[in-house]
């Protein structure tokens, strides 16, 4: 008689179906959880299996165990982040550790009696994107858990999370209190992601996608269901592209194309299919892969890449909606005329699902300035406030919501006074926007005749139409890594050439400064295995990578030369720390140019190569750099971070060091002066250049070229038209000698006294 071998897949299916029986059984949730940990321990040959549940106040409580001291249940508590279990919860990442007690994160809890158990495998319990608990197995013998075991526990965790998140386990009172919205006015402090003011009624974008059926007996049928849902999702994305094209916001298209690419990503679909093979339903498998993505997201600190992961999340939601036969969430029900969309996170395709003419603002619990939703919202011209903690709990459907995208504030159920004040601001703003629109055709020239060149920072094709709509002089910074990051595969020379050519064409003769790839460190590309670095911001990135592995940089330069097709070409290199590095990249540029000419390509009519000043060290080799580079661009975002040793992405440091501190103004002023002496153009392309007050300081320091987001061009230009540069320069010079932490108030007073900023 032949016996079918027990593969990890069959073992996983067996365990899942037994779990299903327990879940479906009668009895209290606690009793079911107790059974579940016993079942898992037995099936996975573990001496311990424990389940910790997140309680209010970010505390993990031991809720069930087999193997540890039963007295510790409901007694042992750990903070999220404390110990190995806390670390799994904090990072939403599984951890397999052969000798737990030796691990630096280990937190000893004598009451548990865990001393004899050396090896540890913990996986997060995730539901609706939130960590709800941690499932742990432990063994006496120090052993390395196999990938299959980690996978199996993760799959099981899907099912257990249902029980844990179901609300039956904890104190219902506590949960209900924290989930109830209120009727009192509330203000939520967030992060401005796109400016503007708007009011409307709240529509909560909270896809109700509780996956009810977790376990399936017929994987073949589930794979078929997945195929059908994928096809439906593709059709709906195609339709969305058409609608977007028709509605004239063609800018969103580039992103939707990227979406389609993500959706077709074989890796993604394959992982879902594998999860189905392990015994899950199609829905649970999608959810499982989404949880893995969330875990990966926790490891990425680069905000841009985190957002790309959010795009996968968006796709997962779409797929789940299709599997449940609901189609898009936005299509369900009728919407008020003025919609303020409130979401944990929302992808661009989901955003575009909402009828654009009703959409007034977006409020998200997550998000960053580089999020796709922020980019699309910019194209739609609506304000976005991100990082609004708990917004979905505080705001109830159809609440009146006022969104202040300028200051990152959201007013919920405002009082009559607040409402009235807001109406006034709206009126003032509308007036100002109209007057900025009137400036589009005017050059930015100060009262005393100083011309300032205003340029755009761009990264996607959707930014190009703003050249015409703002009247900007050119693209001062084209971040080439952005199109690389949103793709699911590395673009070859032909694809890059095509993209760069389109940029040239859309720029219609206005100059574009292409910055070569600024990736590496934690800004890794989705299709390259990333190395973990202790300090990614100080790591192997930008031209450091380009110099060590020149193939990628050379290909990019090749594509740029080909795309220029005889037009003027401006290229700049990021993170130049030494003049010698600039020499080395210049040699690569020469090599590529000779190669292109040898192959019969036309040389650019004018080739200008520049360096970004972002690493303070280059300041002490500036003369050498200025003698070699055709131009410089100051990346103040990074320069500030490296000068003050303050991570630019850390919200806790966001307001600690000011760009308007005398120290920073001094280095900027010296940079401008040295470039002028050397006769080389210098510009500023960090975020500060787009804020009127900071732009005013920069002009006072001697800068005559600024590069910024499209929305900043009008306000900065209005400031320039009113300023007397000579007097301003004197004033700014006096500020450089101050020993205070910031001269912001002084500059503000100057701007107000001179009617420069309203
Ligand atoms: C900067 O560092 O200021 C800059 C413009 O580059 P990025 O923000 O892309 O690092
Ligand atoms: Mg930079």
XYZ file of C-alpha atoms and ligand atoms in Angstrom:
769
model
C 0.000 0.000 0.000
C 1.425 3.379 -0.861
C 0.973 6.269 1.509
C 0.939 9.841 0.235
C 3.972 11.711 1.631
C 3.222 14.392 4.229
C 4.438 17.547 2.577
C 4.441 20.933 4.325
C 1.446 21.817 2.149
C -0.623 18.843 3.268
C 0.411 19.392 6.875
C -0.627 23.015 6.625
C -3.993 22.050 5.112
C -4.605 19.482 7.812
C -3.855 21.953 10.569
C -6.035 24.578 8.953
C -9.022 22.331 8.623
C -8.720 21.295 12.284
C -8.486 24.917 13.270
C -11.591 25.618 11.260
C -13.455 23.024 13.245
C -12.369 24.633 16.503
C -13.241 28.101 15.291
C -16.677 26.960 14.168
C -17.290 25.096 17.402
C -19.334 26.343 20.290
C -18.020 27.739 23.552
C -16.403 30.886 24.731
C -13.742 32.550 22.644
C -11.215 31.994 25.432
C -11.892 28.271 25.454
C -11.493 28.130 21.698
C -8.210 29.986 21.897
C -6.968 27.545 24.535
C -7.810 24.661 22.201
C -6.121 26.391 19.300
C -2.772 26.813 21.046
C -2.845 23.139 22.038
C -3.623 22.138 18.478
C -0.844 24.237 17.025
C 1.692 22.959 19.543
C 0.792 19.375 18.730
C 0.811 19.798 14.954
C 3.985 21.819 14.871
C 5.799 19.633 17.390
C 6.405 22.563 19.701
C 6.702 22.356 23.445
C 5.153 25.783 23.850
C 2.510 27.648 21.925
C 1.287 30.992 23.272
C -0.976 33.696 22.053
C -0.490 37.306 23.097
C -3.179 39.880 22.376
C -2.752 43.633 21.997
C -4.702 45.497 24.679
C -5.487 49.198 24.842
C -2.389 51.232 25.667
C -0.104 49.245 23.366
C 0.255 46.376 25.770
C 0.534 42.713 24.841
C -1.132 40.321 27.242
C -0.578 36.606 27.376
C -4.036 35.234 26.584
C -3.429 31.554 26.148
C -0.576 29.129 26.415
C 0.340 25.523 26.436
C 3.783 24.826 27.816
C 4.308 28.009 29.795
C 3.026 28.422 33.313
C -0.791 28.636 33.050
C -0.805 31.073 35.979
C 0.908 33.604 33.771
C -2.143 33.818 31.482
C -3.708 37.287 31.773
C -0.849 38.225 34.121
C 2.154 38.546 31.840
C 2.130 41.802 29.989
C 4.709 43.338 27.693
C 4.812 46.682 26.026
C 4.675 46.641 22.241
C 8.390 46.837 21.400
C 9.489 45.111 24.607
C 11.161 41.746 24.382
C 11.005 39.397 21.421
C 7.213 39.215 21.451
C 6.952 43.005 21.656
C 9.402 43.325 18.807
C 7.320 41.063 16.561
C 4.305 43.268 17.325
C 6.187 46.525 16.833
C 7.718 45.534 13.516
C 4.832 43.378 12.288
C 7.538 40.951 11.299
C 8.062 37.286 12.128
C 11.131 36.314 14.104
C 12.764 32.872 14.212
C 15.507 32.718 16.800
C 17.562 29.651 17.748
C 18.673 30.902 21.144
C 16.189 33.400 22.440
C 17.755 34.094 25.832
C 20.933 35.280 24.131
C 19.090 37.658 21.866
C 19.597 41.353 22.720
C 15.840 41.938 22.592
C 15.004 39.098 24.989
C 12.999 40.210 28.035
C 12.939 37.659 30.839
C 9.633 37.062 32.587
C 10.160 34.635 35.489
C 6.444 34.005 36.033
C 6.127 32.339 32.641
C 8.639 29.611 33.400
C 10.108 29.878 29.940
C 13.712 29.292 31.044
C 14.121 25.858 29.480
C 12.877 26.880 26.045
C 15.649 28.078 23.833
C 14.220 28.452 20.377
C 11.520 30.952 19.554
C 9.293 31.546 16.558
C 6.903 34.486 16.759
C 4.546 35.729 14.054
C 2.311 38.790 14.167
C -1.470 38.472 14.174
C -2.585 41.071 11.666
C -6.098 42.102 10.784
C -7.183 45.159 8.765
C -3.564 46.282 8.566
C -3.131 46.404 12.331
C -1.180 44.106 14.591
C -3.659 42.490 16.970
C -1.342 40.105 18.745
C 1.522 37.656 18.451
C 1.509 33.906 18.095
C 4.569 32.129 19.450
C 5.943 28.615 19.451
C 8.972 27.593 21.479
C 11.137 24.522 21.766
C 13.636 23.336 24.333
C 16.346 22.451 21.871
C 18.100 25.419 20.233
C 16.970 24.968 16.661
C 16.540 27.001 13.548
C 12.935 26.902 12.361
C 12.655 26.031 8.679
C 11.103 28.490 6.244
C 8.177 26.086 5.823
C 7.480 26.207 9.544
C 7.562 29.991 9.572
C 5.205 29.979 6.600
C 2.885 27.545 8.285
C 2.672 29.529 11.496
C 2.020 32.671 9.453
C -0.823 30.937 7.649
C -2.262 29.730 10.931
C -1.917 33.249 12.294
C -4.379 34.402 9.636
C -7.054 32.244 11.165
C -6.184 33.063 14.770
C -6.274 36.801 14.021
C -9.955 36.395 13.174
C -10.676 35.194 16.653
C -8.446 37.762 18.303
C -9.844 40.687 16.336
C -13.411 39.470 16.722
C -13.728 41.398 19.974
C -15.025 38.423 21.958
C -11.821 37.918 23.864
C -11.203 41.225 25.521
C -13.202 43.494 27.722
C -15.890 44.668 25.339
C -16.416 47.875 27.234
C -12.861 48.948 26.561
C -13.074 48.209 22.891
C -16.431 49.865 22.455
C -15.282 53.018 24.221
C -12.266 53.403 22.025
C -14.211 52.761 18.866
C -17.114 55.060 19.427
C -16.919 58.289 17.542
C -18.016 61.424 19.331
C -20.429 64.214 18.785
C -18.198 66.985 20.090
C -16.042 69.084 17.818
C -12.584 67.615 17.341
C -9.367 68.748 15.761
C -6.868 66.353 14.270
C -3.297 67.441 13.827
C -1.677 65.814 10.793
C 0.932 66.389 8.154
C 0.231 68.669 5.188
C 0.560 66.524 2.062
C -1.062 68.840 -0.390
C -2.101 72.348 0.413
C -5.441 74.001 0.054
C -8.588 74.405 2.106
C -11.811 72.528 1.681
C -14.984 71.600 3.488
C -17.373 68.749 2.984
C -19.075 65.754 4.508
C -17.051 62.773 5.609
C -17.105 59.605 3.578
C -15.183 56.867 5.306
C -13.167 54.782 2.953
C -13.035 51.691 5.083
C -13.481 48.709 2.916
C -15.615 46.291 4.913
C -13.760 43.284 3.827
C -13.866 40.872 6.658
C -12.701 37.599 5.239
C -15.138 35.134 6.705
C -14.075 31.894 5.119
C -10.432 31.181 5.763
C -10.006 27.544 4.963
C -10.779 25.863 1.664
C -10.759 22.213 0.725
C -10.511 22.676 -3.017
C -7.471 24.699 -3.998
C -8.234 24.248 -7.707
C -11.549 25.999 -7.321
C -9.962 28.791 -5.304
C -7.297 29.365 -7.965
C -10.088 29.599 -10.531
C -11.944 32.170 -8.413
C -8.727 34.125 -8.085
C -8.267 34.097 -11.869
C -11.796 35.401 -12.425
C -11.366 38.150 -9.855
C -8.002 39.165 -11.314
C -9.525 39.428 -14.763
C -12.363 41.570 -13.405
C -9.868 43.763 -11.601
C -7.864 44.278 -14.780
C -11.005 45.210 -16.665
C -11.924 47.768 -14.036
C -8.435 49.275 -14.105
C -8.643 49.509 -17.886
C -11.970 51.291 -17.540
C -10.449 53.653 -15.024
C -7.671 54.542 -17.458
C -10.313 55.330 -20.068
C -12.366 57.474 -17.693
C -9.278 59.330 -16.556
C -8.285 59.973 -20.135
C -11.730 61.306 -20.970
C -11.950 63.501 -17.905
C -8.802 65.367 -18.852
C -6.716 64.478 -15.817
C -4.351 62.571 -18.016
C -1.726 63.185 -15.390
C -3.064 60.322 -13.354
C -2.468 57.916 -16.200
C 1.167 57.295 -15.600
C 0.319 56.068 -12.147
C -2.523 53.916 -13.330
C -0.219 52.336 -15.869
C 2.126 51.509 -13.042
C -0.819 50.018 -11.263
C -1.592 47.762 -14.123
C 2.014 46.679 -14.042
C 1.782 45.898 -10.363
C -1.441 44.031 -10.956
C 0.245 41.898 -13.579
C 3.227 41.249 -11.357
C 3.654 37.487 -11.557
C 5.472 37.417 -8.232
C 2.460 38.846 -6.459
C -0.041 36.515 -8.096
C 2.239 33.521 -7.581
C 2.512 34.200 -3.865
C -1.267 34.333 -3.615
C -1.558 31.043 -5.475
C 0.969 29.437 -3.165
C -0.995 30.591 -0.155
C -4.092 28.966 -1.678
C -2.171 25.720 -2.070
C -1.421 25.785 1.641
C -5.162 25.469 2.344
C -6.491 29.018 2.384
C -9.450 30.419 0.488
C -8.643 32.889 -2.287
C -9.693 35.760 -0.017
C -7.575 34.571 2.886
C -4.633 34.023 0.541
C -4.853 37.607 -0.733
C -5.033 38.760 2.860
C -2.066 36.588 3.787
C 0.123 38.082 1.062
C -1.050 41.520 2.072
C 0.040 40.853 5.642
C 3.479 39.831 4.397
C 3.648 43.094 2.489
C 2.717 44.968 5.639
C 5.538 43.194 7.429
C 7.972 44.152 4.705
C 6.671 47.689 4.894
C 7.574 47.878 8.544
C 11.191 47.337 7.586
C 11.345 50.107 5.022
C 12.011 53.564 6.267
C 12.055 55.295 2.918
C 8.672 57.018 2.704
C 8.507 56.744 -1.069
C 8.972 52.995 -1.059
C 6.517 52.575 1.780
C 3.989 54.196 -0.456
C 4.737 51.759 -3.285
C 3.947 49.003 -0.835
C 0.695 50.812 -0.137
C -0.098 50.460 -3.817
C 0.029 46.701 -3.404
C -2.293 47.113 -0.468
C -4.668 49.057 -2.669
C -4.575 46.268 -5.233
C -5.230 43.675 -2.558
C -8.347 45.593 -1.514
C -9.527 45.737 -5.102
C -8.961 42.076 -5.535
C -10.860 41.268 -2.341
C -13.744 43.437 -3.478
C -13.797 41.584 -6.751
C -13.664 38.229 -5.004
C -16.616 39.260 -2.879
C -18.415 40.410 -6.006
C -18.679 43.985 -4.732
C -16.599 45.746 -7.388
C -15.290 49.100 -6.304
C -16.266 50.512 -2.944
C -16.829 53.994 -4.316
C -19.552 52.776 -6.629
C -21.599 51.518 -3.707
C -24.176 53.938 -2.350
C -24.638 57.560 -3.165
C -22.155 60.209 -2.226
C -22.783 63.703 -0.886
C -21.971 66.592 -3.226
C -18.884 67.645 -1.276
C -16.881 64.631 -0.192
C -14.057 64.676 2.301
C -12.632 61.227 1.983
C -11.258 59.701 5.167
C -9.109 56.588 4.923
C -6.402 54.700 6.695
C -4.554 54.745 3.440
C -5.821 54.963 -0.100
C -4.223 54.221 -3.413
C -4.520 56.436 -6.467
C -6.785 54.048 -8.314
C -9.173 53.905 -5.382
C -9.118 57.664 -5.152
C -9.966 57.977 -8.802
C -12.884 55.621 -8.262
C -14.658 58.424 -6.464
C -16.475 60.854 -8.646
C -13.889 63.565 -9.092
C -16.288 66.447 -9.275
C -17.513 65.691 -5.753
C -14.140 65.110 -4.159
C -13.020 68.068 -2.056
C -10.257 66.758 0.218
C -8.592 63.634 1.513
C -7.675 62.791 5.087
C -5.480 59.736 5.662
C -4.175 58.076 8.783
C -0.932 57.185 7.029
C 0.701 58.672 3.957
C 3.703 60.788 3.134
C 4.443 63.678 0.824
C 5.623 61.281 -1.849
C 2.551 59.075 -1.685
C 0.764 58.422 -4.921
C -2.439 59.667 -3.390
C -0.720 62.980 -2.680
C 0.554 63.116 -6.236
C -2.862 62.393 -7.747
C -4.525 64.801 -5.346
C -2.102 67.463 -6.531
C -3.188 66.746 -10.099
C -6.808 67.068 -8.968
C -5.985 70.200 -6.991
C -7.451 68.993 -3.693
C -5.897 69.278 -0.205
C -4.592 66.221 1.582
C -3.706 65.874 5.249
C -1.789 62.736 6.219
C -0.686 61.030 9.433
C -4.014 61.835 11.073
C -3.865 59.367 13.910
C -7.152 57.618 14.608
C -9.085 59.658 12.034
C -11.372 56.752 11.198
C -12.400 56.457 14.828
C -12.824 60.161 15.456
C -14.761 60.977 12.300
C -18.193 59.519 11.722
C -19.824 59.171 8.298
C -21.345 62.427 7.042
C -19.729 64.522 9.769
C -18.941 68.055 8.638
C -15.189 68.213 8.118
C -12.962 71.199 7.384
C -9.581 70.387 5.917
C -6.678 72.773 6.165
C -4.037 71.299 3.895
C -1.756 74.287 4.403
C -1.275 73.622 8.083
C -2.091 69.941 8.224
C -5.205 70.292 10.342
C -8.609 68.700 10.192
C -11.620 70.134 12.034
C -14.373 67.644 12.686
C -17.950 68.704 13.540
C -16.725 72.299 13.857
C -18.494 74.876 15.975
C -20.286 77.682 14.169
C -17.426 80.065 14.933
C -14.814 77.742 13.519
C -16.966 77.182 10.468
C -17.367 80.924 9.912
C -13.647 81.586 10.254
C -12.952 78.825 7.792
C -15.373 80.258 5.260
C -13.489 83.528 5.447
C -10.150 81.823 4.871
C -11.662 80.039 1.893
C -12.748 83.323 0.400
C -9.322 84.933 0.933
C -7.634 81.938 -0.557
C -9.830 81.913 -3.622
C -8.941 85.537 -4.158
C -5.222 84.842 -3.760
C -5.325 81.878 -6.141
C -6.897 84.106 -8.710
C -4.190 86.699 -8.344
C -1.441 84.005 -8.572
C -3.061 82.717 -11.727
C -2.675 86.199 -13.117
C 1.105 85.974 -12.594
C 1.691 82.920 -14.762
C 2.946 84.857 -17.739
C 5.089 87.280 -15.712
C 8.765 86.651 -15.077
C 9.846 86.608 -11.425
C 11.638 89.932 -11.182
C 12.117 91.824 -7.917
C 11.241 95.491 -7.462
C 14.881 96.375 -7.968
C 15.104 94.379 -11.160
C 16.663 91.103 -9.970
C 15.480 88.158 -12.058
C 14.993 84.862 -10.250
C 14.563 81.660 -12.167
C 11.731 79.510 -10.817
C 11.763 75.845 -11.713
C 9.881 72.695 -10.878
C 10.841 69.568 -9.020
C 9.397 66.586 -10.853
C 9.521 62.832 -10.798
C 6.681 61.531 -12.904
C 5.258 62.453 -16.251
C 2.212 63.803 -14.464
C 4.318 66.707 -13.229
C 5.208 67.957 -16.707
C 1.953 69.748 -17.618
C 2.631 72.034 -14.645
C 5.446 73.644 -16.612
C 2.866 75.392 -18.723
C 0.239 75.901 -16.031
C 2.656 77.608 -13.624
C 4.841 79.385 -16.164
C 7.958 77.843 -14.544
C 11.260 78.310 -16.358
C 12.152 74.640 -16.479
C 12.554 71.470 -14.438
C 15.253 72.166 -11.883
C 15.263 68.653 -10.479
C 13.939 65.589 -12.217
C 14.247 62.758 -9.690
C 14.895 59.850 -12.043
C 14.669 57.254 -9.287
C 10.935 57.794 -8.932
C 9.975 56.164 -12.243
C 12.423 53.348 -11.381
C 10.753 52.765 -8.061
C 7.211 52.556 -9.279
C 8.047 49.902 -11.823
C 7.939 46.245 -11.068
C 10.994 45.490 -13.221
C 14.187 47.345 -13.960
C 13.648 49.524 -17.050
C 16.184 48.706 -19.762
C 17.958 51.336 -21.872
C 15.157 51.389 -24.451
C 12.454 51.935 -21.800
C 14.480 54.650 -20.128
C 15.221 56.352 -23.431
C 11.536 56.339 -24.223
C 10.639 57.868 -20.851
C 13.311 60.572 -21.032
C 12.317 61.383 -24.592
C 8.746 61.935 -23.469
C 9.997 64.287 -20.781
C 11.968 66.294 -23.333
C 8.964 66.439 -25.617
C 6.579 67.555 -22.908
C 9.028 70.157 -21.631
C 8.777 71.786 -25.066
C 12.251 73.263 -25.102
C 12.346 74.353 -21.450
C 15.488 73.074 -19.721
C 15.256 69.862 -17.687
C 17.929 68.921 -15.165
C 17.999 65.150 -14.795
C 19.418 63.876 -11.572
C 20.926 60.416 -11.904
C 19.574 57.599 -9.766
C 19.499 58.432 -6.096
C 18.848 54.922 -4.817
C 20.544 52.557 -2.437
C 20.540 52.268 1.287
C 16.909 51.946 2.274
C 15.750 53.470 -1.015
C 16.173 50.116 -2.710
C 14.395 49.236 -5.895
C 11.619 46.667 -5.576
C 13.350 44.301 -8.003
C 16.805 44.318 -6.420
C 17.551 42.444 -3.247
C 18.254 45.069 -0.644
C 21.116 44.748 1.763
C 20.334 45.681 5.312
C 22.479 48.525 6.504
C 22.847 49.919 9.986
C 22.584 53.500 8.781
C 20.963 53.544 5.351
C 21.061 57.332 5.050
C 24.819 57.131 5.470
C 25.095 53.986 3.432
C 25.804 52.688 0.004
C 23.627 54.929 -2.076
C 23.404 57.415 -4.938
C 26.714 57.891 -6.783
C 28.527 55.684 -4.305
C 26.573 52.842 -5.823
C 27.019 54.272 -9.321
C 30.791 54.335 -8.931
C 31.115 50.866 -7.432
C 28.748 49.249 -9.918
C 28.868 51.568 -12.900
C 26.745 49.456 -15.270
C 23.469 50.905 -14.052
C 24.705 54.493 -14.142
C 26.255 54.039 -17.583
C 22.978 52.695 -18.936
C 21.145 55.661 -17.543
C 23.604 58.108 -19.106
C 23.295 56.189 -22.383
C 19.507 56.544 -22.316
C 19.748 60.252 -21.507
C 22.127 60.933 -24.409
C 19.918 58.967 -26.794
C 16.750 60.689 -25.585
C 18.287 64.147 -25.945
C 18.723 63.490 -29.698
C 20.868 66.555 -30.193
C 18.977 68.794 -27.736
C 20.755 70.452 -24.795
C 21.232 67.982 -21.940
C 21.683 68.768 -18.247
C 22.619 65.997 -15.848
C 23.486 66.219 -12.188
C 24.855 63.728 -9.708
C 23.495 63.322 -6.184
C 25.438 63.031 -2.923
C 28.823 64.164 -4.237
C 31.039 64.163 -1.141
C 34.441 64.695 -2.738
C 35.706 66.393 -5.887
C 37.333 63.116 -6.872
C 33.916 61.455 -6.981
C 32.730 64.094 -9.386
C 35.827 63.486 -11.538
C 35.025 59.795 -11.589
C 31.421 60.269 -12.701
C 32.552 62.823 -15.272
C 34.841 60.188 -16.735
C 31.915 57.789 -16.962
C 29.956 60.525 -18.739
C 32.824 61.049 -21.240
C 33.011 57.336 -21.838
C 29.306 57.087 -22.588
C 29.399 60.106 -24.846
C 32.253 58.745 -26.976
C 30.478 55.426 -27.159
C 27.253 57.079 -28.314
C 29.083 59.099 -30.962
C 30.939 55.996 -32.098
C 27.594 54.298 -32.607
C 26.266 57.141 -34.680
C 24.016 58.858 -32.119
C 23.839 62.635 -32.233
C 25.646 64.448 -29.428
C 23.629 66.799 -27.235
C 23.924 70.343 -28.571
C 25.111 71.401 -25.142
C 26.054 69.020 -22.365
C 26.109 70.476 -18.857
C 26.997 68.324 -15.912
C 26.527 69.410 -12.355
C 26.768 68.228 -8.782
C 24.326 68.293 -5.931
C 25.626 69.806 -2.740
C 24.108 67.648 -0.039
C 27.041 66.251 1.910
C 28.775 68.901 4.044
C 32.283 67.515 3.299
C 32.187 68.873 -0.243
C 32.075 72.375 1.161
C 35.785 72.104 1.921
C 36.607 71.055 -1.643
C 34.254 73.497 -3.231
C 36.853 75.336 -5.276
C 37.958 72.101 -6.872
C 34.357 71.098 -7.535
C 33.469 74.496 -8.955
C 36.405 74.334 -11.343
C 35.058 71.081 -12.791
C 31.261 71.196 -12.582
C 29.138 73.269 -14.954
C 26.617 74.025 -12.214
C 25.673 73.176 -8.650
C 22.325 72.470 -7.023
C 21.930 72.525 -3.269
C 19.808 69.707 -1.896
C 18.840 71.358 1.349
C 16.764 68.393 2.527
C 19.852 66.235 2.800
C 22.298 69.024 3.581
C 20.282 69.904 6.682
C 20.047 66.259 7.717
C 23.785 65.689 7.424
C 24.792 69.010 8.923
C 22.705 68.566 12.031
C 22.985 64.783 12.132
C 19.185 64.653 12.181
C 17.261 62.043 10.195
C 15.019 63.937 7.787
C 12.291 61.294 8.046
C 12.079 61.214 11.829
C 8.934 63.074 12.921
C 10.379 63.537 16.406
C 13.133 65.692 14.924
C 10.965 67.476 12.377
C 10.992 70.818 14.175
C 14.272 70.620 16.009
C 16.655 72.143 13.490
C 15.486 74.996 11.355
C 16.529 75.684 7.786
C 16.393 79.289 8.932
C 19.067 78.813 11.602
C 22.111 81.081 11.345
C 24.404 78.057 10.930
C 22.478 76.799 7.940
C 22.097 80.256 6.417
C 25.864 80.672 6.736
C 26.747 77.587 4.758
C 24.122 78.449 2.139
C 25.341 82.030 1.857
C 28.945 80.886 1.485
C 27.940 78.393 -1.186
C 26.131 81.087 -3.175
C 29.067 83.504 -2.851
C 31.696 80.962 -3.892
C 29.679 79.874 -6.893
C 29.273 83.459 -7.950
C 33.009 84.101 -7.658
C 33.664 81.020 -9.763
C 31.067 82.179 -12.283
C 29.083 78.962 -11.984
C 25.284 78.843 -11.666
C 23.936 77.497 -8.402
C 20.350 76.698 -7.465
C 18.449 75.323 -4.492
C 16.115 72.405 -5.034
C 15.285 71.220 -1.515
C 11.819 71.750 -0.071
C 12.803 75.053 1.518
C 13.043 76.696 -1.899
C 9.276 76.333 -2.317
C 8.286 78.070 0.908
C 7.969 81.817 0.387
C 9.674 82.808 3.640
C 12.614 80.476 3.108
C 12.777 81.399 -0.581
C 13.015 85.020 0.504
C 15.975 84.161 2.759
C 17.645 82.273 -0.093
C 17.292 85.243 -2.408
C 18.745 87.464 0.329
C 21.687 85.064 0.522
C 22.369 85.460 -3.187
C 20.553 82.567 -4.873
C 18.958 83.407 -8.216
C 17.559 80.024 -9.152
C 15.090 77.958 -7.140
C 13.360 74.687 -7.855
C 10.131 73.649 -6.155
C 6.792 71.865 -6.339
C 4.335 73.294 -8.839
C 1.986 74.657 -6.184
C 4.767 76.810 -4.757
C 5.554 78.734 -7.915
C 2.696 81.247 -7.569
C 3.265 82.134 -3.893
C 7.059 82.365 -4.317
C 6.705 84.504 -7.415
C 4.288 86.845 -5.656
C 6.871 87.318 -2.898
C 9.660 88.033 -5.400
C 7.621 90.633 -7.264
C 7.316 92.650 -4.056
C 10.846 92.373 -2.703
C 13.798 94.778 -2.820
C 16.691 92.374 -3.046
C 19.417 94.780 -2.027
C 17.758 95.767 1.239
C 16.801 92.163 1.892
C 20.412 91.055 1.393
C 21.595 93.549 4.037
C 19.018 92.310 6.472
C 19.832 88.642 5.879
C 23.557 89.391 6.267
C 22.871 90.791 9.725
C 20.922 87.658 10.666
C 23.843 85.408 9.796
C 25.747 86.746 12.783
C 23.061 85.842 15.309
C 23.676 83.066 17.759
C 20.049 82.008 18.174
C 18.705 78.643 17.049
C 16.534 80.230 14.379
C 15.910 83.616 12.783
C 12.507 82.620 11.481
C 10.599 85.182 13.550
C 12.892 87.990 12.411
C 12.456 87.015 8.770
C 8.756 86.727 9.270
C 8.561 90.198 10.766
C 10.585 91.558 7.834
C 8.277 89.868 5.334
C 5.189 91.185 7.084
C 6.548 94.719 7.395
C 7.332 94.762 3.689
C 4.032 93.232 2.695
C 5.770 90.219 1.137
C 3.799 87.434 2.697
C 0.160 87.673 3.529
C 17.529 67.263 -1.282
O 18.172 66.427 -0.639
O 17.295 68.425 -0.879
C 16.977 66.919 -2.600
C 16.441 67.821 -3.376
O 17.002 65.619 -2.965
P 16.003 64.510 -2.383
O 14.962 65.222 -1.578
O 15.470 63.780 -3.555
O 16.939 63.682 -1.550
Mg 18.846 64.584 -1.582
